[in-house]
Amino acid sequence: MQGFNGLSVFCVLLLMALGLAIIFGQMGVINMAHGEFLTIGAYITYLLSHLTTTYAPALQPFYFFVAIVLSFAVAYGVGYLTELLLISRLYKRPLDTLLATWGLSLAMQQTFRSIFGAKEVSATLPDWLMGSFKPTDDIDIPLNGLFMMGLTVLLTGAIFVLLFRSRWGLQVRATMQNRVMSGAVGINTRKVDRTTFALGCGVAGVAGAAFTTIGSTGPTSGSLYIVDTFLVVVFGGAQSLIGTIASAFSIAQTQSTAEFFLTGSMAKVLTLSAVILILMLRPQGLFSVKVRK
């Protein structure tokens, strides 16, 4: 069961890290507000849960699918506006993006407090997400965990196809490697920038919808994951999708197993120390992307 708890943490970390790998790995933007886009998705899911439970209880079993789509759409839209109004002026200035998005994260947290209050809230899950699956008499596997795993696999596959098997993905990779040459061959680099940043934010919104199945939502819920998410991306290799998956699994399982024997704080210290030690030996991360020069 402890290993399965690690898989639940792995799913949230991976969904967060997928979006950050697109923004940080592909664009070089340090988005400290990435966790707040998770919070957007979580609050959207809570709102839909409250509305369907109060006004349309017959639709309550189906609202979660709508919440996933709407979480992506709202986070995508906010991300698009963020890139247009803020990030577009800070490219090739990573420290400035760090400070600007950190300020944005504080502003978003205060907005959440003003709208939803400081107390944490919880979405009412559909009945089909409650309970557990019993493959044997001694093993109970939560259904919400199985759903999260399925959603994570589906979204990871979709992002892989989008980035590495589509014309848009080719434009993204070309723009990030050589912006001037990409513009010369007719690629609208400004549009690529906006849609890439917005996509990463939208994926974080989906992570927020998934997060509501394992925890309550508050104004700072997303910020609790931001350090671990950056750790996953850097440890796995900033531009490697396979590295991000392997890193998220390693960190989640290590932390979950350590928490079984130690306190939560000591488990985090142990995990962070192990990651730092490995990065000292392999600074480029678990997987490095070779670029032809």
XYZ file of C-alpha atoms in Angstrom:
293
model
C 0.000 0.000 0.000
C 2.886 2.341 0.732
C 4.117 1.780 -2.810
C 0.665 2.631 -4.170
C 0.585 5.813 -2.082
C 3.863 6.667 -3.777
C 2.169 6.131 -7.136
C -0.544 8.652 -6.206
C 2.119 11.234 -5.347
C 3.908 10.278 -8.562
C 0.799 11.044 -10.622
C 0.404 14.550 -9.167
C 4.123 15.291 -9.469
C 4.272 14.024 -13.032
C 1.233 16.005 -14.177
C 2.744 19.128 -12.619
C 6.193 18.372 -14.002
C 4.904 17.750 -17.533
C 3.622 21.317 -17.694
C 6.785 22.701 -16.134
C 8.985 20.636 -18.447
C 7.288 22.370 -21.380
C 7.678 25.855 -19.868
C 11.084 25.521 -18.226
C 12.638 22.774 -20.336
C 11.509 23.982 -23.749
C 11.243 27.743 -23.145
C 13.765 28.395 -20.368
C 11.186 30.334 -18.328
C 11.323 29.881 -14.545
C 7.615 29.947 -13.703
C 7.279 30.225 -9.924
C 3.503 30.630 -10.355
C 3.150 27.157 -11.856
C 1.665 25.806 -8.628
C -1.093 28.406 -8.728
C -2.282 27.005 -12.058
C -2.761 23.698 -10.239
C -4.827 25.614 -7.688
C -6.963 27.052 -10.511
C -7.814 23.540 -11.678
C -8.559 22.403 -8.132
C -10.922 25.323 -7.453
C -12.675 24.835 -10.806
C -13.318 21.218 -9.826
C -14.590 22.279 -6.401
C -16.955 24.849 -7.949
C -18.404 22.330 -10.397
C -18.789 19.817 -7.578
C -20.664 22.375 -5.452
C -22.887 23.518 -8.327
C -23.874 20.023 -9.450
C -24.458 18.799 -5.899
C -26.628 21.827 -5.082
C -28.523 22.463 -8.315
C -28.204 19.348 -10.497
C -27.535 16.255 -8.357
C -28.453 14.005 -11.280
C -25.339 15.237 -13.102
C -23.044 14.693 -10.122
C -21.645 11.366 -11.411
C -20.476 13.054 -14.623
C -19.203 16.458 -13.483
C -15.611 15.319 -12.953
C -15.003 14.764 -16.667
C -16.293 18.274 -17.407
C -14.103 19.602 -14.570
C -10.960 18.151 -16.156
C -11.700 19.794 -19.506
C -12.729 23.100 -17.936
C -9.686 23.119 -15.626
C -7.430 22.777 -18.654
C -9.322 25.466 -20.585
C -9.312 28.064 -17.775
C -5.660 27.452 -16.842
C -4.749 27.567 -20.548
C -6.532 30.911 -20.957
C -4.920 32.449 -17.869
C -1.539 31.146 -19.030
C -2.052 32.642 -22.482
C -2.796 36.061 -20.962
C 0.177 35.732 -18.600
C 2.547 35.102 -21.492
C 1.037 37.927 -23.527
C 1.135 40.548 -20.763
C 4.153 39.494 -18.699
C 6.411 36.675 -19.908
C 6.744 37.966 -23.496
C 8.820 40.889 -22.187
C 11.231 38.724 -20.186
C 12.601 36.083 -22.574
C 16.333 35.318 -22.167
C 16.166 36.900 -18.683
C 15.536 33.853 -16.466
C 16.118 35.641 -13.150
C 13.604 38.304 -14.134
C 11.046 35.633 -15.006
C 11.654 34.074 -11.573
C 10.976 37.350 -9.746
C 8.028 38.327 -11.931
C 6.273 34.946 -11.652
C 6.967 34.802 -7.916
C 5.143 38.115 -7.564
C 2.375 36.731 -9.778
C 2.054 33.669 -7.546
C 1.581 35.875 -4.464
C -1.045 37.935 -6.284
C -2.895 34.788 -7.399
C -2.847 33.355 -3.869
C -4.374 36.562 -2.514
C -7.011 36.447 -5.259
C -7.919 32.892 -4.223
C -8.237 34.040 -0.588
C -10.463 36.937 -1.590
C -12.783 34.742 -3.669
C -12.841 31.417 -1.801
C -11.598 32.371 1.675
C -8.546 31.148 3.581
C -10.071 27.813 4.645
C -9.459 24.699 2.633
C -12.364 23.209 0.704
C -12.971 19.742 -0.705
C -14.805 18.587 -3.798
C -17.494 15.938 -3.440
C -16.226 13.033 -5.519
C -18.590 10.976 -7.684
C -19.567 7.600 -6.265
C -17.549 5.768 -8.920
C -14.357 7.373 -7.545
C -15.082 6.215 -4.011
C -14.217 2.866 -2.534
C -11.485 0.484 -3.574
C -10.609 -2.432 -5.809
C -9.654 -5.664 -4.027
C -7.488 -7.936 -6.196
C -6.894 -10.082 -3.071
C -8.288 -10.189 0.456
C -5.253 -8.334 1.826
C -4.903 -5.590 -0.808
C -7.177 -2.556 -1.231
C -6.417 -0.250 -4.155
C -8.314 3.083 -4.043
C -10.390 3.721 -7.154
C -9.417 7.401 -7.228
C -5.772 6.338 -7.386
C -6.478 4.048 -10.338
C -8.283 6.885 -12.100
C -5.346 9.238 -11.499
C -2.947 6.688 -12.959
C -5.098 6.271 -16.054
C -5.405 10.039 -16.510
C -1.644 10.467 -16.098
C -0.841 7.799 -18.677
C -3.347 9.285 -21.145
C -2.071 12.854 -20.745
C 1.586 11.830 -20.901
C 0.977 9.973 -24.154
C -0.935 12.946 -25.592
C 1.901 15.360 -24.763
C 4.493 13.025 -26.264
C 2.529 12.810 -29.522
C 1.950 16.560 -29.526
C 5.612 17.477 -28.974
C 7.373 14.789 -30.983
C 4.890 13.535 -33.587
C 3.077 16.683 -34.736
C 3.841 19.677 -36.897
C 3.177 22.011 -33.966
C 5.686 20.150 -31.804
C 8.293 20.469 -34.538
C 7.674 24.219 -34.635
C 8.049 24.434 -30.853
C 11.374 22.600 -30.834
C 12.656 24.585 -33.806
C 11.691 27.899 -32.195
C 13.395 27.081 -28.918
C 16.599 25.927 -30.620
C 16.940 28.755 -33.167
C 14.342 31.500 -32.990
C 15.812 33.650 -35.799
C 16.029 30.801 -38.309
C 12.528 29.586 -37.375
C 11.113 33.031 -38.064
C 12.994 33.148 -41.363
C 11.281 29.966 -42.606
C 7.816 31.311 -41.773
C 7.106 30.047 -38.258
C 5.103 32.505 -36.156
C 7.419 32.380 -33.140
C 5.278 34.698 -31.014
C 2.255 32.436 -31.447
C 4.393 29.396 -30.640
C 5.588 31.075 -27.437
C 2.065 31.856 -26.260
C 0.552 28.477 -27.033
C 3.526 26.609 -25.525
C 3.370 28.532 -22.250
C -0.420 28.233 -22.160
C -0.231 24.464 -22.788
C 2.116 24.003 -19.845
C -0.273 25.977 -17.628
C -3.253 23.984 -18.922
C -1.568 20.693 -17.990
C -1.037 22.081 -14.470
C -4.782 22.824 -14.384
C -5.499 19.154 -15.121
C -3.111 18.252 -12.290
C -5.263 20.448 -10.044
C -8.406 18.542 -10.993
C -6.626 15.269 -10.220
C -5.307 16.693 -6.953
C -8.844 17.086 -5.573
C -9.172 13.291 -5.464
C -6.422 12.988 -2.820
C -6.479 16.278 -0.888
C -8.347 19.435 0.034
C -7.798 22.732 -1.768
C -6.582 25.996 -0.293
C -4.995 29.209 -1.612
C -1.475 27.779 -1.153
C -2.127 24.181 -2.253
C -0.158 24.543 -5.477
C 2.833 26.220 -3.851
C 3.359 23.121 -1.698
C 4.311 21.196 -4.850
C 6.386 23.792 -6.701
C 9.775 22.890 -5.164
C 9.273 19.161 -5.731
C 8.125 19.878 -9.300
C 11.234 21.892 -10.152
C 13.280 19.141 -8.518
C 11.639 16.548 -10.774
C 12.319 18.544 -13.956
C 15.940 19.393 -13.107
C 16.729 15.910 -11.820
C 15.261 14.207 -14.863
C 16.866 16.551 -17.403
C 15.144 19.802 -18.291
C 14.405 18.882 -21.916
C 13.754 15.163 -21.519
C 10.204 13.833 -21.272
C 11.463 10.329 -20.387
C 13.724 11.846 -17.743
C 10.790 13.739 -16.227
C 8.775 10.518 -15.918
C 11.676 8.569 -14.402
C 12.528 11.412 -12.030
C 8.930 11.842 -10.807
C 8.656 8.111 -10.123
C 12.004 7.957 -8.300
C 11.341 10.992 -6.095
C 7.734 10.027 -5.272
C 8.606 6.439 -4.351
C 11.679 7.447 -2.342
C 9.739 10.049 -0.388
C 6.739 7.800 0.202
C 8.909 4.887 1.373
C 11.005 7.139 3.626
C 7.840 8.589 5.221
C 6.888 5.056 6.274
C 10.011 4.858 8.484
C 10.687 8.557 9.223
C 8.760 11.794 9.730
C 7.563 13.740 6.698
C 10.222 16.428 7.156
C 13.056 13.926 7.483
C 11.796 12.067 4.427
C 11.958 15.274 2.380
C 15.469 16.008 3.674
C 16.599 12.481 2.767
C 15.077 12.736 -0.716
C 16.566 16.179 -1.345
C 20.000 15.055 -0.149
C 19.943 12.051 -2.467
C 18.926 14.215 -5.442
C 21.656 16.780 -4.698
C 24.263 14.024 -4.453
C 23.231 12.550 -7.807
C 23.164 15.992 -9.460
C 26.704 16.617 -8.196
C 27.786 13.481 -10.060
C 25.538 14.104 -13.082
C 24.706 17.842 -13.360
C 22.736 17.419 -16.604
C 20.181 15.207 -14.853
C 19.221 11.590 -15.392
C 18.694 12.058 -19.121
C 20.361 14.755 -21.211
C 19.194 15.781 -24.675
C 21.922 15.837 -27.283
C 21.715 18.833 -29.595
C 23.467 18.809 -32.963
C 25.816 21.776 -33.323
